[in-house]
Coordinates of C-alpha atoms and ligand atoms in Angstrom, one line a residue:
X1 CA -24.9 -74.5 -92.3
X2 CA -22.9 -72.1 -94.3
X3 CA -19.1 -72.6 -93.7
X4 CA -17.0 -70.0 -95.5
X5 CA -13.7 -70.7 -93.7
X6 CA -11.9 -74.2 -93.7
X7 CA -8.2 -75.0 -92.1
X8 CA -6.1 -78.2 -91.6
X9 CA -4.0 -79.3 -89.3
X10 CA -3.0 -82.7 -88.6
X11 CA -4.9 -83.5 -85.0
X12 CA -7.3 -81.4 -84.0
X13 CA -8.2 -81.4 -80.1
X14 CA -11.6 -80.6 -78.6
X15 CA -11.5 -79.5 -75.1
X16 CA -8.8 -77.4 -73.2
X17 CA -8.8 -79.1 -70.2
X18 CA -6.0 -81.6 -68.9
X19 CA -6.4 -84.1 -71.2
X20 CA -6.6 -82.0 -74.0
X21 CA -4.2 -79.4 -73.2
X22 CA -1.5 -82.2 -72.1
X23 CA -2.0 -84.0 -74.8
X24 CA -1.8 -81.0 -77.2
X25 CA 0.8 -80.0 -75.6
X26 CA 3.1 -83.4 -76.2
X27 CA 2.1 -83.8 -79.8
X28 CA 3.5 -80.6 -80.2
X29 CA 6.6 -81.1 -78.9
X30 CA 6.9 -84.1 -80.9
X31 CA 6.8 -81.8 -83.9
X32 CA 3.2 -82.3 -85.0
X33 CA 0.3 -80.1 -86.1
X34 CA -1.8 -79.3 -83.3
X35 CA -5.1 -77.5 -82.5
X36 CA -6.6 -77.3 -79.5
X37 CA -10.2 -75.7 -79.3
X38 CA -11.5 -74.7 -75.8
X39 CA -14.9 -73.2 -75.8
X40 CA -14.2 -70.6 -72.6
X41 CA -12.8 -67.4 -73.3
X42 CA -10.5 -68.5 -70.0
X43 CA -9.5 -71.4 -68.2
X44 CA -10.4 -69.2 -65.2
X45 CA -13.5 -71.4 -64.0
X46 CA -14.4 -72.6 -60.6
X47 CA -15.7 -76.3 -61.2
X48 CA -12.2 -77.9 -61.6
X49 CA -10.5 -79.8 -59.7
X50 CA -7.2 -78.5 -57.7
X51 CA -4.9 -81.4 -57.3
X52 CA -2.3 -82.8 -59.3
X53 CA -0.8 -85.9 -58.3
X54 CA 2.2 -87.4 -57.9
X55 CA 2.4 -89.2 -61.5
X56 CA 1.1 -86.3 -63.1
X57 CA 3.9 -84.5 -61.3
X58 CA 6.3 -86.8 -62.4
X59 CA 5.5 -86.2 -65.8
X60 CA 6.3 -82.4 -65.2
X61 CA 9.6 -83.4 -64.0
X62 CA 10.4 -85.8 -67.3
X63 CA 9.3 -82.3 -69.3
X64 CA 11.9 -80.2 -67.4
X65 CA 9.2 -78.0 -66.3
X66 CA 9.2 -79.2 -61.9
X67 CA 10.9 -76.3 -60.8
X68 CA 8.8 -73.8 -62.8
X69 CA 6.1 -75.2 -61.8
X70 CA 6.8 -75.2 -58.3
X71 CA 7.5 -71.5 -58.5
X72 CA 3.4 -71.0 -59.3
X73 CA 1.5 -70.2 -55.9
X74 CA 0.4 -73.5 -54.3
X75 CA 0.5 -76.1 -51.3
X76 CA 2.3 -79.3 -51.2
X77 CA 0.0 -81.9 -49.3
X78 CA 2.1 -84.8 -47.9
X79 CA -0.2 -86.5 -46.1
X80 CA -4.3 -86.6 -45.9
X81 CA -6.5 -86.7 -43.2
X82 CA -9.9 -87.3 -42.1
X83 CA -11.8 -86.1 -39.5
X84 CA -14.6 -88.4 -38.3
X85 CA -17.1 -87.4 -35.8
X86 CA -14.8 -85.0 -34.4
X87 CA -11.9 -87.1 -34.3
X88 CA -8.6 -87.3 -36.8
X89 CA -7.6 -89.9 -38.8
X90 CA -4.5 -90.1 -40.8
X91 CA -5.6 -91.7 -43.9
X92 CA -2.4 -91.2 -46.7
X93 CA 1.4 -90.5 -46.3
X94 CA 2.9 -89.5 -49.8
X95 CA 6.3 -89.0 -48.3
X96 CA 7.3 -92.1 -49.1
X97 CA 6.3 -92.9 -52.1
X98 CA 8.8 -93.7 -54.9
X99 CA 10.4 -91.5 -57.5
X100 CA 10.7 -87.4 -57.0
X101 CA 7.4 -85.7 -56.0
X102 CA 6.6 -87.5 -52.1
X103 CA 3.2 -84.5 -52.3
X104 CA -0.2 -83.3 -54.1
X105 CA 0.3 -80.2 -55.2
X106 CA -3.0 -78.1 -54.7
X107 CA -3.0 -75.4 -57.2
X108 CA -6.3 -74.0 -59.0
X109 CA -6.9 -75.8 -62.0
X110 CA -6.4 -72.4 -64.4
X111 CA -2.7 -71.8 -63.2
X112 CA -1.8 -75.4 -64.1
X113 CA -4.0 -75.4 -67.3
X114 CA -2.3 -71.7 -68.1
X115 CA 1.8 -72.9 -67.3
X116 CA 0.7 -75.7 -69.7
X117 CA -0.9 -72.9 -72.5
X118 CA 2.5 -70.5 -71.8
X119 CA 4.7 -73.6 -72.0
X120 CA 3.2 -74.8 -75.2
X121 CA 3.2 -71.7 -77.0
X122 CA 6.7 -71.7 -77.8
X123 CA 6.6 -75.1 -80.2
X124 CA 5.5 -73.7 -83.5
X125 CA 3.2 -76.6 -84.0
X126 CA 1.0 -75.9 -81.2
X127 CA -2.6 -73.8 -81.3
X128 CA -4.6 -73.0 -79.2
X129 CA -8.3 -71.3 -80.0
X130 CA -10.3 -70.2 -77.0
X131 CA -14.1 -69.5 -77.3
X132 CA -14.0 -72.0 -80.4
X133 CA -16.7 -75.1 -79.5
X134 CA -16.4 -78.4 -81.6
X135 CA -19.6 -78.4 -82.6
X136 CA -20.0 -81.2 -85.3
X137 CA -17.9 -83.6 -87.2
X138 CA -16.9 -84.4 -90.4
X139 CA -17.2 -88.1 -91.7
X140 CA -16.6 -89.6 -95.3
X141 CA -17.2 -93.3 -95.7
X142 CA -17.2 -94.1 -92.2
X143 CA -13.8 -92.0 -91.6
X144 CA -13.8 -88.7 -89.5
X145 CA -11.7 -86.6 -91.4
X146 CA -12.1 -83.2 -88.9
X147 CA -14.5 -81.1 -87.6
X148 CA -16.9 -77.7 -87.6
X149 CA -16.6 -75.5 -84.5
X150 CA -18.5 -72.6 -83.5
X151 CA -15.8 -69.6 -82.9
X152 CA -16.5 -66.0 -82.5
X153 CA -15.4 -65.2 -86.0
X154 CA -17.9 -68.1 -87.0
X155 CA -18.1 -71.3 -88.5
X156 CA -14.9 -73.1 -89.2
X157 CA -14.4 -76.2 -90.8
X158 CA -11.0 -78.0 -89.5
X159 CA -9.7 -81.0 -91.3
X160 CA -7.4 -83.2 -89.7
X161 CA -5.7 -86.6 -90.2
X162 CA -7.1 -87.4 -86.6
X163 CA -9.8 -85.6 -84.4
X164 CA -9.4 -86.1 -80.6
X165 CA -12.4 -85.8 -78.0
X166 CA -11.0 -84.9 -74.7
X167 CA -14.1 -82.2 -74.1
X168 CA -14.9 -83.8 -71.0
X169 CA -18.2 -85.6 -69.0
X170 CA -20.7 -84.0 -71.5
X171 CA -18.8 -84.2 -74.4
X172 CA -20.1 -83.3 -77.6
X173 CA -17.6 -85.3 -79.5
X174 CA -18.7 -88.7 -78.3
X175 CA -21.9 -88.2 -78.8
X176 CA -21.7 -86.7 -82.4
X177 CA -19.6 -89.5 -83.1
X178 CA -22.5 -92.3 -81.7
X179 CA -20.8 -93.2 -78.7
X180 CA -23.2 -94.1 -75.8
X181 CA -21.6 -94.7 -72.5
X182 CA -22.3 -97.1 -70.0
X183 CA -23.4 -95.7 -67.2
X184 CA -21.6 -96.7 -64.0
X185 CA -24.2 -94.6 -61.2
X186 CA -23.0 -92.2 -58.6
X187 CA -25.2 -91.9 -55.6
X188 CA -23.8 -88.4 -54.9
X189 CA -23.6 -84.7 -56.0
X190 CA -21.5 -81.9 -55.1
X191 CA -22.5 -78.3 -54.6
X192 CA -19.8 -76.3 -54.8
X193 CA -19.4 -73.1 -52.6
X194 CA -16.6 -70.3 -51.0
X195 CA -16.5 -69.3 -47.5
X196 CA -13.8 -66.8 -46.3
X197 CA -10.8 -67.7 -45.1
X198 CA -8.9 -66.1 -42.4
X199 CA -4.6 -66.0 -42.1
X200 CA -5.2 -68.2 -38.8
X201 CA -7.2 -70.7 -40.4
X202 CA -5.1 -74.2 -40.6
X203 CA -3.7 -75.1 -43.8
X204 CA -4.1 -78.7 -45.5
X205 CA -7.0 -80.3 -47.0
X206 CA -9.9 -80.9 -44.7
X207 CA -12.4 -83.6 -45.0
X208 CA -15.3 -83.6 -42.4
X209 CA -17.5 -86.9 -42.0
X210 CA -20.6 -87.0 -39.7
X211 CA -23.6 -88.4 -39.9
X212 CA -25.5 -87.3 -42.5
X213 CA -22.5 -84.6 -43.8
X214 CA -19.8 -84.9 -45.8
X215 CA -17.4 -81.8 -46.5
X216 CA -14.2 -80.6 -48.0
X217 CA -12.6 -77.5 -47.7
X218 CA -9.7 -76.7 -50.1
X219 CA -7.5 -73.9 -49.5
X220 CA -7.5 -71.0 -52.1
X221 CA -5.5 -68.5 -49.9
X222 CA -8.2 -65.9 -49.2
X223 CA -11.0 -68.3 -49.6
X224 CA -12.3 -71.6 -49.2
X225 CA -13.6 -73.5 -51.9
X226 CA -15.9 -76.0 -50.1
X227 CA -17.4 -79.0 -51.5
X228 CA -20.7 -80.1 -49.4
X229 CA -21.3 -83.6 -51.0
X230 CA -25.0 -84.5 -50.9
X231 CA -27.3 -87.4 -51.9
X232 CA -28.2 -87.3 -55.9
X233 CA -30.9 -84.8 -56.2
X234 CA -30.5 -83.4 -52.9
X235 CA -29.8 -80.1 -53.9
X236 CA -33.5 -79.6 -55.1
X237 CA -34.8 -81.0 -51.2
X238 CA -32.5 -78.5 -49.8
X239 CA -33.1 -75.5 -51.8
X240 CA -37.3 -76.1 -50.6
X241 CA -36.0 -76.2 -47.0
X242 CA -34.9 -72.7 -47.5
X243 CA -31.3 -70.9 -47.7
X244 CA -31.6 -70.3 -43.7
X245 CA -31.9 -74.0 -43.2
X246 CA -28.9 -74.8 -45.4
X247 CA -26.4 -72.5 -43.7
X248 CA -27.3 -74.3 -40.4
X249 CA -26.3 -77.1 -41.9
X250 CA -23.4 -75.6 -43.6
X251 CA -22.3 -73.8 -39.9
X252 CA -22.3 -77.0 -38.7
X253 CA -20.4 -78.8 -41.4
X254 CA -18.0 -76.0 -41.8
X255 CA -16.3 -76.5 -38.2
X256 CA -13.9 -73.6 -37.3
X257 CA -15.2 -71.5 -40.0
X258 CA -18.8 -72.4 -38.7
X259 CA -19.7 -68.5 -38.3
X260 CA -18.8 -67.6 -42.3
X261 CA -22.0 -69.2 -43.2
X262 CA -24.0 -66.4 -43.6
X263 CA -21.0 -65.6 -47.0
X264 CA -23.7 -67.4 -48.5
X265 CA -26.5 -65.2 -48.9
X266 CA -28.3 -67.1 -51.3
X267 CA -28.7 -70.1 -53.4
X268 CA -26.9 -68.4 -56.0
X269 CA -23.7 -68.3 -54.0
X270 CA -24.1 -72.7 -54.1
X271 CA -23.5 -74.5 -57.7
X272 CA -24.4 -78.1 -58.1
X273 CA -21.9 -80.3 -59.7
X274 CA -23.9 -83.4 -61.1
X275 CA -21.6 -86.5 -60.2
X276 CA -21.0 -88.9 -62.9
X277 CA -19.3 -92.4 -63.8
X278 CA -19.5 -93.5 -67.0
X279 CA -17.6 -95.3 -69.6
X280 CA -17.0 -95.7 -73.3
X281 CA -16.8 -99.5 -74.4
X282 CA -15.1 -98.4 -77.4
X283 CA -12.8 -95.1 -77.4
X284 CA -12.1 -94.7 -81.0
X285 CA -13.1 -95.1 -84.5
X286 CA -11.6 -94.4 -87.7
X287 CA -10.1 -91.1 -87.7
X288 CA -11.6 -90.6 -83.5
X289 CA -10.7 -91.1 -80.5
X290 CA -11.8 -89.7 -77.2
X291 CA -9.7 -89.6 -73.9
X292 CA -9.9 -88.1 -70.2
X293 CA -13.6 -88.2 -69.1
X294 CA -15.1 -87.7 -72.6
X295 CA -14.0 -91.7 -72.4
X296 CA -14.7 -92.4 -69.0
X297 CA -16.2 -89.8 -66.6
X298 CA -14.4 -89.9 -63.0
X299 CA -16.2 -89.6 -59.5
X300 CA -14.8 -87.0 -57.3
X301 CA -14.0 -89.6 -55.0
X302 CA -9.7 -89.6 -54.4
X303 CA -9.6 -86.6 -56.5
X304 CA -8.1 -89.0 -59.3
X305 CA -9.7 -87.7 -62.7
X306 CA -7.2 -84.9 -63.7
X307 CA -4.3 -87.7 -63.3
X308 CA -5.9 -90.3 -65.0
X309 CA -6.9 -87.9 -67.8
X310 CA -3.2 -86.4 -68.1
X311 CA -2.2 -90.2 -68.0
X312 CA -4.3 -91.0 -71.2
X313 CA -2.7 -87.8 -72.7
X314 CA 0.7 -89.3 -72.1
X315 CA -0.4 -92.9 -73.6
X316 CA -2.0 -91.0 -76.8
X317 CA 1.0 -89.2 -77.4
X318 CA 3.7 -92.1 -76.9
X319 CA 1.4 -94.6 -79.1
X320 CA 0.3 -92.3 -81.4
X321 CA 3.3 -89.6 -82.2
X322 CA 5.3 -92.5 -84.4
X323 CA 1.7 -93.1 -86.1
X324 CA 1.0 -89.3 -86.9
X325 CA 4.2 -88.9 -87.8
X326 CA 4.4 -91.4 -90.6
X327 CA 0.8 -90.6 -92.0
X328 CA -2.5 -91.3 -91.1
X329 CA -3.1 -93.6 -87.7
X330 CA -5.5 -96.6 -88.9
X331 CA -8.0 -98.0 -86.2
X332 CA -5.8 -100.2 -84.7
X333 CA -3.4 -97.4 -83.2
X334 CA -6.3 -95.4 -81.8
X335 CA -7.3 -98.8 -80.0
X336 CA -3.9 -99.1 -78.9
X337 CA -4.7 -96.0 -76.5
X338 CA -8.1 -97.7 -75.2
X339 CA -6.0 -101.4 -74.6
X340 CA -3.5 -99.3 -72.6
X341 CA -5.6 -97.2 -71.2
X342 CA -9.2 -98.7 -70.1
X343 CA -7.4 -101.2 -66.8
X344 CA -6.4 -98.2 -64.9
X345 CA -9.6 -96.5 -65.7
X346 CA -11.6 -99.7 -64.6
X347 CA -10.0 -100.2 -61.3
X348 CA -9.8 -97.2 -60.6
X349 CA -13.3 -96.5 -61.1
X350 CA -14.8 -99.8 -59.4
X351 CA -12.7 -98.5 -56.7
X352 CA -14.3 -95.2 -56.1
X353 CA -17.9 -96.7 -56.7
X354 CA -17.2 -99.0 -53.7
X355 CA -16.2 -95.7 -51.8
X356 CA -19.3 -93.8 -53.0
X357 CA -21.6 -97.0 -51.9
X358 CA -19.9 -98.5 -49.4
X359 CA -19.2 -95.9 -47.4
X360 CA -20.3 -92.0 -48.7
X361 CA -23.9 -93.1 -49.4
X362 CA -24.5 -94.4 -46.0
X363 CA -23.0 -92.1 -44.4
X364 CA -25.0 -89.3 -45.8
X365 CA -28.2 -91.4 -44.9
X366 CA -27.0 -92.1 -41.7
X367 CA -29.0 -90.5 -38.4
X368 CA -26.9 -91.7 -35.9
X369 CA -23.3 -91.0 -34.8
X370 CA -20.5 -92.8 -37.8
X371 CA -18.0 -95.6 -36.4
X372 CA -14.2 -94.9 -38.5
X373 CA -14.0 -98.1 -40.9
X374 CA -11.5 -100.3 -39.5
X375 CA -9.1 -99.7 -42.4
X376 CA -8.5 -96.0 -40.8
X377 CA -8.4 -97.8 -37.4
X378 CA -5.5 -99.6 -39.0
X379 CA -3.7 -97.0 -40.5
X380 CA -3.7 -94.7 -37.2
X381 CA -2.1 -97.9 -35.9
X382 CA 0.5 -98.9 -38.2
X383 CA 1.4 -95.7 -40.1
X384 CA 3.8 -97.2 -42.3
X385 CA 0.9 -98.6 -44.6
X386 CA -0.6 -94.8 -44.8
X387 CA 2.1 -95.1 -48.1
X388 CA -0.5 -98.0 -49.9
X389 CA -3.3 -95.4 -50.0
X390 CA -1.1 -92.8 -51.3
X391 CA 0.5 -95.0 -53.6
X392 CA -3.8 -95.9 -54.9
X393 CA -4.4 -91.7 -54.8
X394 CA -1.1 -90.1 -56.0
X395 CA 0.6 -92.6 -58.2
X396 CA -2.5 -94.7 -59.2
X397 CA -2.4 -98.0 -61.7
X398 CA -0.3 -98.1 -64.5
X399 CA 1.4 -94.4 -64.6
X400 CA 2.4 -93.2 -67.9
X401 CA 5.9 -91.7 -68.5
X402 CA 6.6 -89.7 -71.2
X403 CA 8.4 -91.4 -74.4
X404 CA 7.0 -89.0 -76.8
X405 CA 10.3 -87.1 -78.4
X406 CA 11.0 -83.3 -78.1
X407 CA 11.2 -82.6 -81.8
X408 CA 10.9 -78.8 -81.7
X409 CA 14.7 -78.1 -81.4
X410 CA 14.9 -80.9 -84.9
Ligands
FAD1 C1 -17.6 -82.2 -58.3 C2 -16.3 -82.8 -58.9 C3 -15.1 -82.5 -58.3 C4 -13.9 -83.0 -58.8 N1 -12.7 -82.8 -58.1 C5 -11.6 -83.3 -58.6 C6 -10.3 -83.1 -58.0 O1 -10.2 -82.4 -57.0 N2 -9.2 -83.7 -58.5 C7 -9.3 -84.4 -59.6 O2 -8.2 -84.9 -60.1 N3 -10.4 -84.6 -60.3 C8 -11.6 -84.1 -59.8 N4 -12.8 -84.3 -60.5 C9 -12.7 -85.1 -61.7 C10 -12.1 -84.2 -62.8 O3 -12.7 -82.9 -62.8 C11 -12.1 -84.8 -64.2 O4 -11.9 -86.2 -64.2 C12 -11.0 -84.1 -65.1 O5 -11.2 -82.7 -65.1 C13 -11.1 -84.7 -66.5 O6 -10.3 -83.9 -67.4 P1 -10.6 -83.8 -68.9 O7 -9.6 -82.9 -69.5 O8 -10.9 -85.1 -69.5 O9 -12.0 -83.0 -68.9 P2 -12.4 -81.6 -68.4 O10 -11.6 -81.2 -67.3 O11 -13.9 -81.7 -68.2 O12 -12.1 -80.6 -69.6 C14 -12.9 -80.6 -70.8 C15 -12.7 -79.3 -71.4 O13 -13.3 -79.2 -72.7 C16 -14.1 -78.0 -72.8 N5 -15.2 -78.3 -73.7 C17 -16.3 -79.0 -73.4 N6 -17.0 -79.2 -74.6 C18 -16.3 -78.6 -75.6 C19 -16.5 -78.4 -77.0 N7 -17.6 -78.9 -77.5 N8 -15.6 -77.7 -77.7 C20 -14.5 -77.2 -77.1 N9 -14.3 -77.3 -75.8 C21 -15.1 -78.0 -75.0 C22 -14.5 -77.7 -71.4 O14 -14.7 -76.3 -71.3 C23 -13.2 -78.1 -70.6 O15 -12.3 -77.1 -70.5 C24 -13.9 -83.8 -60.0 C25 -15.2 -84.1 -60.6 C26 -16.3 -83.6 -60.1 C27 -17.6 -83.9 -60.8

């Protein structure tokens, strides 16, 4: 490939998203040379996630930024529910959880991804290219020394002391760089639809088990985003059956908003999110590393992945700031992340495989009426533990805080 254009920088990011754009966005501020690349022209995409957590908010308030960011247009969860059969169950109570934010905020992925692009913009060291794809690396005797991406302008070569794969579950970085994951298994996909939403709709989060349905309606003011969760490979057995046959189901999972089923007019109104866990066993190599689900893809289950990938952005930029800042960081700080990093991810993960086997799975096979698992039984009795699963979902194992310094002012 002819490439007629070459920069450097000193770290060069692939992938926008909330590892990448966190972790950008605190190397940065620690007063080193940044780029992040983002292959959309927008962060204005539907497929993301909506919540961040607790310890992500936390982080936001160790920035300075909480109260701006609580200006954006969003809901503060405090407590989730589930409704079984018909019948609620409390499940979580974040209002007593430790330190400053007792909610999940629910806000569309592209307003937090933008505050963080707006916010970052003011520290000189920070760049950000949209519709520019890391396409390739660049090695030299077994070191990565930067990358090639595909912009509209064409190819660019970056060099960089270190290159940093946070491009997500299909990243190109990983693979480029000869990373096989291990593959974890998720018995479930997601397809991904809106139905309307009316002002006398109720508010929070909704999640709807029966047998053989499992459903989640998010609030997006005039919309619902809905997530219908269905066996892996469903979607293909449902699309035979016909779209008149899928909006019975939907009608039925849908509950108060059972008679918006016909918004869907056809498949192409439905878009399948393939679920995957998966893990790196080794997150760097010289002049590499990958974080967020480029490492270690998350399972929809809890809602958990933006956190933990913001989390791995906090690690990399506390470990590796003093590094980058002194030179080049040698193998053994990029492993530093992945020793930090990789216990959360693993409990985490094991935990939301049980819940995908244990409990979704069946579920979604089931034909006859589902019983609550006695752990809900327990928490509609004793409320006071509702805090331990919102401790599990908000705050999560190990949360980062940030000790990377705010050299911009310097
Ligand atoms: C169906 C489903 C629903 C989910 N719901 C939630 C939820 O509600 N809450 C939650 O916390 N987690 C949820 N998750 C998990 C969550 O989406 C991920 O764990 C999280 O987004 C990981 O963040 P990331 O920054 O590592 O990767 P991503 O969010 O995937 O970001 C990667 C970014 O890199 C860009 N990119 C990709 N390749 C390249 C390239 N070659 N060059 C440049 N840019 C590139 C992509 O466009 C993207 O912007 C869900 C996952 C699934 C599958």
């Amino acid at each position: 490939m002819d490439i007629p254009k070459t920069i450097s920088t000193r770290v060069v990011i692939a992938g926008g998203g909330p590892a990448g754009m966190v972790c950008g966005f605190l190397l940065a501020r620690a007063g080193i040379d940044v780029i992040v690349l983002e292959k959309h022209k927008d962060f204005f995409r539907d497929f993301r996630g909506d919540t961040v957590h607790p310890a992500t908010l936390t982080a936001i308030h160790e920035l300075g930024l909480l109260e701006e960011f609580r200006k954006i247009p969003h809901q503060e969860l405090q407590d989730v529910a589930a409704e079984i059969e018909g019948v609620e169950y409390k499940a979580g109570d974040f209002r007593h959880l430790p330190g400053l934010a007792k909610f999940i905020a629910l806000m569309p992925q592209w307003d937090f991804l933008n505050f963080l692009a707006e916010k970052a913009k003011v520290f000189p060291h920070f760049h950000l290219m949209m519709e520019a794809k890391a396409a390739d690396l660049i090695e030299a005797d077994g070191n990565v020394t930067g990358l090639i991406a595909e912009t509209q302008d064409g190819a660019l070569r970056i060099d960089a002391d270190l290159v940093i794969g946070a491009d997500g579950r299909h990243s190109t970085i990983r693979e480029k760089a000869g990373f096989s994951p291990k593959d974890i298994g998720a018995p479930i996909d997601v397809l991904w639809l809106r139905l309307p939403r009316k002002q006398s709709d109720p508010e929070a989060v909704l999640g709807r088990v029966s047998a053989g349905l499992l459903f989640v309606m998010i609030d997006r003011g005039d919309y619902w985003q809905c997530a219908f969760v269905v066996p892996k490979g469903g979607f293909d057995k449902i699309k035979q059956n016909g779209i008149e046959a899928f909006r019975k189901r939907l009608a039925k999972a849908a509950g108060f908003a059972a008679n918006r089923a016909d918004a869907i007019e056809s498949f192409d109104d439905v878009s399948l999110l393939t679920v995957t866990v998966d893990r790196l066993p080794q997150w760097a190599k010289p002049g590499l590393l990958c974080i967020g689900d480029s490492a270690h893809a998350m399972s929809p289950v809890g809602g958990v992945g933006i956190n933990l990938a913001v989390q791995d952005a906090i690690a990399t930029a506390n470990l590796l700031w003093q590094p980058l800042a002194n030179g080049k960081p040698v193998l053994a700080d990029l492993n530093a992340v992945q020793a930090r990093r990789e216990f959360p991810v693993k409990v985490t993960q094991a935990v939301q495989v049980a819940i995908q086997n244990r409990i979704i799975a069946p579920a979604l096979e089931s034909a006859v009426p589902l019983k609550p698992p006695f752990v809900l039984k327990l928490l509609a009795a004793f409320p006071i533990l509702r805090v331990i699963p919102a401790y599990a979902v908000g705050v999560g194992v190990r949360p980062e805080h940030i000790h990377s310094p705010d050299r911009t002012s310097a």
